[in-house]
GROMACS .gro file of C-alpha atoms in nm:
model
  305
    1UNK     CA    1  -7.167   4.293  -9.170
    2UNK     CA    2  -6.922   4.099  -9.382
    3UNK     CA    3  -6.705   3.814  -9.271
    4UNK     CA    4  -6.389   3.678  -9.423
    5UNK     CA    5  -6.239   3.336  -9.378
    6UNK     CA    6  -5.884   3.225  -9.440
    7UNK     CA    7  -5.854   2.964  -9.710
    8UNK     CA    8  -5.581   2.710  -9.657
    9UNK     CA    9  -5.435   2.637  -9.999
   10UNK     CA   10  -5.245   2.313 -10.073
   11UNK     CA   11  -4.922   2.513 -10.098
   12UNK     CA   12  -4.961   2.680  -9.758
   13UNK     CA   13  -5.064   2.351  -9.602
   14UNK     CA   14  -4.751   2.185  -9.740
   15UNK     CA   15  -4.531   2.468  -9.610
   16UNK     CA   16  -4.687   2.440  -9.264
   17UNK     CA   17  -4.625   2.065  -9.257
   18UNK     CA   18  -4.264   2.114  -9.369
   19UNK     CA   19  -4.210   2.380  -9.101
   20UNK     CA   20  -4.356   2.157  -8.829
   21UNK     CA   21  -4.156   1.862  -8.959
   22UNK     CA   22  -3.831   2.062  -8.950
   23UNK     CA   23  -3.894   2.172  -8.590
   24UNK     CA   24  -3.966   1.810  -8.500
   25UNK     CA   25  -3.633   1.711  -8.654
   26UNK     CA   26  -3.454   1.978  -8.448
   27UNK     CA   27  -3.621   1.847  -8.131
   28UNK     CA   28  -3.532   1.492  -8.227
   29UNK     CA   29  -3.167   1.585  -8.276
   30UNK     CA   30  -3.162   1.754  -7.936
   31UNK     CA   31  -3.307   1.444  -7.768
   32UNK     CA   32  -3.038   1.227  -7.928
   33UNK     CA   33  -2.751   1.447  -7.810
   34UNK     CA   34  -2.903   1.567  -7.480
   35UNK     CA   35  -2.722   1.314  -7.261
   36UNK     CA   36  -2.381   1.388  -7.411
   37UNK     CA   37  -2.458   1.761  -7.397
   38UNK     CA   38  -2.535   1.765  -7.024
   39UNK     CA   39  -2.236   1.545  -6.936
   40UNK     CA   40  -2.000   1.767  -7.133
   41UNK     CA   41  -2.166   2.081  -6.995
   42UNK     CA   42  -2.082   1.971  -6.640
   43UNK     CA   43  -1.721   1.903  -6.742
   44UNK     CA   44  -1.701   2.236  -6.927
   45UNK     CA   45  -1.832   2.445  -6.639
   46UNK     CA   46  -1.614   2.256  -6.391
   47UNK     CA   47  -1.313   2.357  -6.600
   48UNK     CA   48  -1.437   2.716  -6.620
   49UNK     CA   49  -1.489   2.734  -6.243
   50UNK     CA   50  -1.140   2.595  -6.185
   51UNK     CA   51  -1.001   2.864  -6.414
   52UNK     CA   52  -1.201   3.127  -6.226
   53UNK     CA   53  -1.062   3.011  -5.891
   54UNK     CA   54  -0.705   3.014  -6.021
   55UNK     CA   55  -0.751   3.368  -6.151
   56UNK     CA   56  -0.921   3.487  -5.833
   57UNK     CA   57  -0.634   3.370  -5.612
   58UNK     CA   58  -0.368   3.576  -5.789
   59UNK     CA   59  -0.189   3.816  -5.552
   60UNK     CA   60  -0.255   4.126  -5.760
   61UNK     CA   61  -0.631   4.069  -5.770
   62UNK     CA   62  -0.696   4.196  -5.415
   63UNK     CA   63  -0.496   4.514  -5.478
   64UNK     CA   64  -0.667   4.560  -5.812
   65UNK     CA   65  -1.008   4.531  -5.650
   66UNK     CA   66  -0.925   4.788  -5.381
   67UNK     CA   67  -0.766   5.054  -5.601
   68UNK     CA   68  -0.900   5.001  -5.955
   69UNK     CA   69  -1.230   4.810  -5.930
   70UNK     CA   70  -1.319   4.876  -6.295
   71UNK     CA   71  -0.991   4.722  -6.411
   72UNK     CA   72  -1.060   4.429  -6.178
   73UNK     CA   73  -1.398   4.371  -6.343
   74UNK     CA   74  -1.248   4.395  -6.693
   75UNK     CA   75  -0.977   4.146  -6.596
   76UNK     CA   76  -1.226   3.900  -6.446
   77UNK     CA   77  -1.465   3.910  -6.741
   78UNK     CA   78  -1.199   3.899  -7.013
   79UNK     CA   79  -0.982   3.628  -6.862
   80UNK     CA   80  -1.277   3.400  -6.793
   81UNK     CA   81  -1.425   3.452  -7.140
   82UNK     CA   82  -1.089   3.341  -7.284
   83UNK     CA   83  -1.106   3.020  -7.079
   84UNK     CA   84  -1.466   2.964  -7.187
   85UNK     CA   85  -1.380   3.026  -7.553
   86UNK     CA   86  -1.108   2.760  -7.548
   87UNK     CA   87  -1.305   2.497  -7.357
   88UNK     CA   88  -1.633   2.558  -7.540
   89UNK     CA   89  -1.449   2.529  -7.872
   90UNK     CA   90  -1.332   2.177  -7.781
   91UNK     CA   91  -1.682   2.101  -7.649
   92UNK     CA   92  -1.849   2.206  -7.976
   93UNK     CA   93  -1.599   2.022  -8.196
   94UNK     CA   94  -1.675   1.699  -8.010
   95UNK     CA   95  -2.052   1.756  -7.991
   96UNK     CA   96  -2.081   1.845  -8.361
   97UNK     CA   97  -1.870   1.548  -8.463
   98UNK     CA   98  -2.085   1.309  -8.261
   99UNK     CA   99  -2.405   1.465  -8.395
  100UNK     CA  100  -2.303   1.435  -8.763
  101UNK     CA  101  -2.016   1.186  -8.788
  102UNK     CA  102  -2.178   0.926  -8.562
  103UNK     CA  103  -2.478   0.896  -8.797
  104UNK     CA  104  -2.250   0.814  -9.090
  105UNK     CA  105  -2.008   0.584  -8.909
  106UNK     CA  106  -2.276   0.363  -8.755
  107UNK     CA  107  -2.525   0.386  -9.041
  108UNK     CA  108  -2.811   0.533  -8.838
  109UNK     CA  109  -2.852   0.808  -9.096
  110UNK     CA  110  -3.005   0.551  -9.334
  111UNK     CA  111  -3.286   0.491  -9.086
  112UNK     CA  112  -3.365   0.863  -9.074
  113UNK     CA  113  -3.357   0.894  -9.453
  114UNK     CA  114  -3.582   0.589  -9.487
  115UNK     CA  115  -3.841   0.770  -9.274
  116UNK     CA  116  -3.852   1.050  -9.530
  117UNK     CA  117  -3.602   1.302  -9.392
  118UNK     CA  118  -3.407   1.490  -9.658
  119UNK     CA  119  -3.029   1.483  -9.633
  120UNK     CA  120  -2.985   1.861  -9.647
  121UNK     CA  121  -3.287   1.918  -9.425
  122UNK     CA  122  -3.142   1.678  -9.168
  123UNK     CA  123  -2.804   1.854  -9.173
  124UNK     CA  124  -2.969   2.195  -9.132
  125UNK     CA  125  -3.173   2.062  -8.839
  126UNK     CA  126  -2.852   1.944  -8.674
  127UNK     CA  127  -2.685   2.282  -8.731
  128UNK     CA  128  -2.982   2.471  -8.586
  129UNK     CA  129  -2.982   2.242  -8.283
  130UNK     CA  130  -2.607   2.288  -8.233
  131UNK     CA  131  -2.635   2.667  -8.268
  132UNK     CA  132  -2.914   2.669  -8.007
  133UNK     CA  133  -2.699   2.460  -7.773
  134UNK     CA  134  -2.404   2.696  -7.824
  135UNK     CA  135  -2.626   2.994  -7.743
  136UNK     CA  136  -2.753   2.817  -7.431
  137UNK     CA  137  -2.395   2.743  -7.325
  138UNK     CA  138  -2.298   3.107  -7.364
  139UNK     CA  139  -2.600   3.248  -7.181
  140UNK     CA  140  -2.561   3.004  -6.890
  141UNK     CA  141  -2.191   3.086  -6.864
  142UNK     CA  142  -2.258   3.460  -6.853
  143UNK     CA  143  -2.507   3.405  -6.569
  144UNK     CA  144  -2.261   3.177  -6.389
  145UNK     CA  145  -1.980   3.430  -6.430
  146UNK     CA  146  -2.198   3.711  -6.293
  147UNK     CA  147  -2.282   3.496  -5.990
  148UNK     CA  148  -1.917   3.402  -5.931
  149UNK     CA  149  -1.808   3.766  -5.953
  150UNK     CA  150  -2.064   3.864  -5.689
  151UNK     CA  151  -1.952   3.579  -5.462
  152UNK     CA  152  -1.589   3.680  -5.511
  153UNK     CA  153  -1.665   4.041  -5.419
  154UNK     CA  154  -1.851   3.936  -5.105
  155UNK     CA  155  -1.561   3.713  -4.997
  156UNK     CA  156  -1.280   3.958  -5.077
  157UNK     CA  157  -1.445   4.291  -4.995
  158UNK     CA  158  -1.751   4.199  -4.790
  159UNK     CA  159  -1.979   4.400  -5.019
  160UNK     CA  160  -2.071   4.464  -5.382
  161UNK     CA  161  -1.958   4.828  -5.395
  162UNK     CA  162  -1.711   4.752  -5.676
  163UNK     CA  163  -2.006   4.707  -5.911
  164UNK     CA  164  -2.075   5.081  -5.883
  165UNK     CA  165  -1.757   5.138  -6.087
  166UNK     CA  166  -1.925   4.988  -6.393
  167UNK     CA  167  -1.968   5.238  -6.676
  168UNK     CA  168  -2.173   5.225  -6.999
  169UNK     CA  169  -1.845   5.165  -7.184
  170UNK     CA  170  -1.789   4.853  -6.972
  171UNK     CA  171  -2.118   4.703  -7.091
  172UNK     CA  172  -2.038   4.792  -7.450
  173UNK     CA  173  -1.689   4.644  -7.437
  174UNK     CA  174  -1.811   4.332  -7.257
  175UNK     CA  175  -2.070   4.294  -7.533
  176UNK     CA  176  -1.791   4.305  -7.792
  177UNK     CA  177  -1.603   4.038  -7.598
  178UNK     CA  178  -1.912   3.816  -7.581
  179UNK     CA  179  -1.969   3.867  -7.954
  180UNK     CA  180  -1.618   3.742  -8.033
  181UNK     CA  181  -1.689   3.426  -7.832
  182UNK     CA  182  -2.019   3.371  -8.015
  183UNK     CA  183  -1.845   3.429  -8.350
  184UNK     CA  184  -1.581   3.173  -8.255
  185UNK     CA  185  -1.848   2.920  -8.153
  186UNK     CA  186  -2.034   2.957  -8.484
  187UNK     CA  187  -1.720   2.901  -8.691
  188UNK     CA  188  -1.625   2.605  -8.473
  189UNK     CA  189  -1.960   2.434  -8.536
  190UNK     CA  190  -1.936   2.490  -8.912
  191UNK     CA  191  -1.576   2.366  -8.918
  192UNK     CA  192  -1.668   2.040  -8.746
  193UNK     CA  193  -1.977   2.002  -8.966
  194UNK     CA  194  -1.765   2.038  -9.280
  195UNK     CA  195  -1.500   1.790  -9.163
  196UNK     CA  196  -1.763   1.529  -9.072
  197UNK     CA  197  -1.966   1.579  -9.389
  198UNK     CA  198  -1.653   1.535  -9.600
  199UNK     CA  199  -1.513   1.243  -9.399
  200UNK     CA  200  -1.849   1.074  -9.334
  201UNK     CA  201  -1.699   0.916  -9.026
  202UNK     CA  202  -1.686   1.009  -8.659
  203UNK     CA  203  -1.321   0.906  -8.640
  204UNK     CA  204  -1.212   1.108  -8.943
  205UNK     CA  205  -1.436   1.406  -8.873
  206UNK     CA  206  -1.345   1.439  -8.506
  207UNK     CA  207  -0.973   1.392  -8.572
  208UNK     CA  208  -0.969   1.650  -8.852
  209UNK     CA  209  -1.171   1.896  -8.643
  210UNK     CA  210  -0.945   1.869  -8.337
  211UNK     CA  211  -0.629   1.896  -8.548
  212UNK     CA  212  -0.737   2.203  -8.746
  213UNK     CA  213  -0.668   2.475  -8.491
  214UNK     CA  214  -0.335   2.338  -8.357
  215UNK     CA  215  -0.201   2.306  -8.712
  216UNK     CA  216  -0.347   2.643  -8.808
  217UNK     CA  217  -0.187   2.812  -8.508
  218UNK     CA  218   0.158   2.662  -8.553
  219UNK     CA  219   0.150   2.756  -8.921
  220UNK     CA  220   0.165   3.124  -8.820
  221UNK     CA  221   0.527   3.130  -8.687
  222UNK     CA  222   0.622   2.893  -8.969
  223UNK     CA  223   0.525   3.164  -9.220
  224UNK     CA  224   0.777   3.395  -9.050
  225UNK     CA  225   1.052   3.135  -9.094
  226UNK     CA  226   0.962   3.094  -9.462
  227UNK     CA  227   0.963   3.470  -9.514
  228UNK     CA  228   1.316   3.495  -9.371
  229UNK     CA  229   1.446   3.198  -9.568
  230UNK     CA  230   1.291   3.303  -9.899
  231UNK     CA  231   1.318   3.680  -9.844
  232UNK     CA  232   0.957   3.720  -9.947
  233UNK     CA  233   0.689   3.901  -9.742
  234UNK     CA  234   0.417   3.698  -9.913
  235UNK     CA  235   0.451   3.436  -9.641
  236UNK     CA  236   0.417   3.693  -9.364
  237UNK     CA  237   0.105   3.833  -9.526
  238UNK     CA  238  -0.032   3.479  -9.555
  239UNK     CA  239  -0.047   3.459  -9.175
  240UNK     CA  240  -0.317   3.729  -9.184
  241UNK     CA  241  -0.549   3.473  -9.344
  242UNK     CA  242  -0.499   3.186  -9.098
  243UNK     CA  243  -0.819   3.127  -8.904
  244UNK     CA  244  -0.675   3.019  -8.568
  245UNK     CA  245  -0.447   3.319  -8.504
  246UNK     CA  246  -0.722   3.559  -8.614
  247UNK     CA  247  -0.976   3.411  -8.372
  248UNK     CA  248  -0.713   3.403  -8.096
  249UNK     CA  249  -0.659   3.778  -8.119
  250UNK     CA  250  -1.003   3.896  -8.230
  251UNK     CA  251  -1.097   4.051  -7.891
  252UNK     CA  252  -0.766   4.237  -7.887
  253UNK     CA  253  -0.835   4.373  -8.236
  254UNK     CA  254  -1.190   4.489  -8.159
  255UNK     CA  255  -1.165   4.620  -7.803
  256UNK     CA  256  -1.044   4.976  -7.740
  257UNK     CA  257  -0.708   5.008  -7.570
  258UNK     CA  258  -0.861   5.133  -7.246
  259UNK     CA  259  -1.059   4.810  -7.211
  260UNK     CA  260  -0.767   4.572  -7.261
  261UNK     CA  261  -0.608   4.413  -6.956
  262UNK     CA  262  -0.364   4.184  -7.136
  263UNK     CA  263  -0.589   3.884  -7.066
  264UNK     CA  264  -0.855   3.952  -7.330
  265UNK     CA  265  -0.687   3.723  -7.585
  266UNK     CA  266  -0.473   3.412  -7.578
  267UNK     CA  267  -0.272   3.218  -7.834
  268UNK     CA  268  -0.045   3.277  -8.130
  269UNK     CA  269  -0.114   3.580  -8.347
  270UNK     CA  270  -0.067   3.673  -8.714
  271UNK     CA  271   0.286   3.779  -8.806
  272UNK     CA  272   0.159   4.108  -8.951
  273UNK     CA  273  -0.074   4.377  -8.820
  274UNK     CA  274  -0.438   4.289  -8.880
  275UNK     CA  275  -0.744   4.507  -8.823
  276UNK     CA  276  -1.059   4.386  -8.654
  277UNK     CA  277  -1.268   4.432  -8.968
  278UNK     CA  278  -1.020   4.222  -9.167
  279UNK     CA  279  -1.040   3.944  -8.907
  280UNK     CA  280  -1.421   3.949  -8.915
  281UNK     CA  281  -1.436   3.934  -9.295
  282UNK     CA  282  -1.185   3.650  -9.312
  283UNK     CA  283  -1.368   3.464  -9.035
  284UNK     CA  284  -1.701   3.510  -9.215
  285UNK     CA  285  -1.543   3.381  -9.538
  286UNK     CA  286  -1.418   3.070  -9.357
  287UNK     CA  287  -1.765   3.017  -9.208
  288UNK     CA  288  -1.924   3.039  -9.554
  289UNK     CA  289  -1.670   2.797  -9.702
  290UNK     CA  290  -1.726   2.550  -9.418
  291UNK     CA  291  -2.103   2.573  -9.466
  292UNK     CA  292  -2.071   2.506  -9.839
  293UNK     CA  293  -1.831   2.215  -9.775
  294UNK     CA  294  -2.087   2.066  -9.537
  295UNK     CA  295  -2.389   2.116  -9.765
  296UNK     CA  296  -2.257   2.010 -10.106
  297UNK     CA  297  -2.132   1.659 -10.013
  298UNK     CA  298  -2.451   1.605  -9.812
  299UNK     CA  299  -2.663   1.709 -10.111
  300UNK     CA  300  -2.467   1.542 -10.391
  301UNK     CA  301  -2.326   1.221 -10.246
  302UNK     CA  302  -2.553   0.921 -10.194
  303UNK     CA  303  -2.568   0.727  -9.870
  304UNK     CA  304  -2.447   0.376  -9.949
  305UNK     CA  305  -2.440   0.057  -9.746
   0.00000   0.00000   0.00000
């Protein structure tokens, strides 16, 4: 009989320590932001529940439930995901800014670096923590929405028979809708991370993050005005590369026509026709640029008193 034993080399030991250290940093970042996270989560879900109640009390909803239950379910899921996308976007802009910008503005990042944390490693730990929080937000909201739909059916119809109208296509289309929300959340985190890494201040980073999408959205109709004044379609085509309008209409671009209720998307749109694949590629390019803008200043610029 022969036995073999694993030999722990210095390299593998170092990698294990680095891995454990990184996970500890992620946990530490969660502990620091946990209080703000739970407070904002309560506010976020209160806003989502208010939006759900307003949508559920519309006159056409009862008729829709009785005659076209599948359309009712599409309407309920899509309209509430739109509300969640908007509110969670604001939530993540604020949370990311406090996680990154606060450290710079109040100098607490110097304490972390003095303990041996690398600047890039610390930023990546924050981003992983924020991505995990965003995923948790989304999963909890989906569970909450499912519960609210069941309660609504019991109140309005006295039973859950409308759920029998669900088809495999409904699950597929709802998955697409959820994906667009997750895609939006990822870009939102990276946007706020970039603004705070560049500004190195909670005030600057949070202000720039909150102003990005309003300015980006209102730039879309402005391109139409420029195109008419200058008689040049270049400005119209430029609207197809504005992040805000693309994210606003991404569900509309990706969902099949049969799954659209008119409430799947909200906000200004590009001034030209844009395909779903184009919107995804442009969104991914923005995400990559934001990530680079967050990493390079963190890596290259020193932390000074």
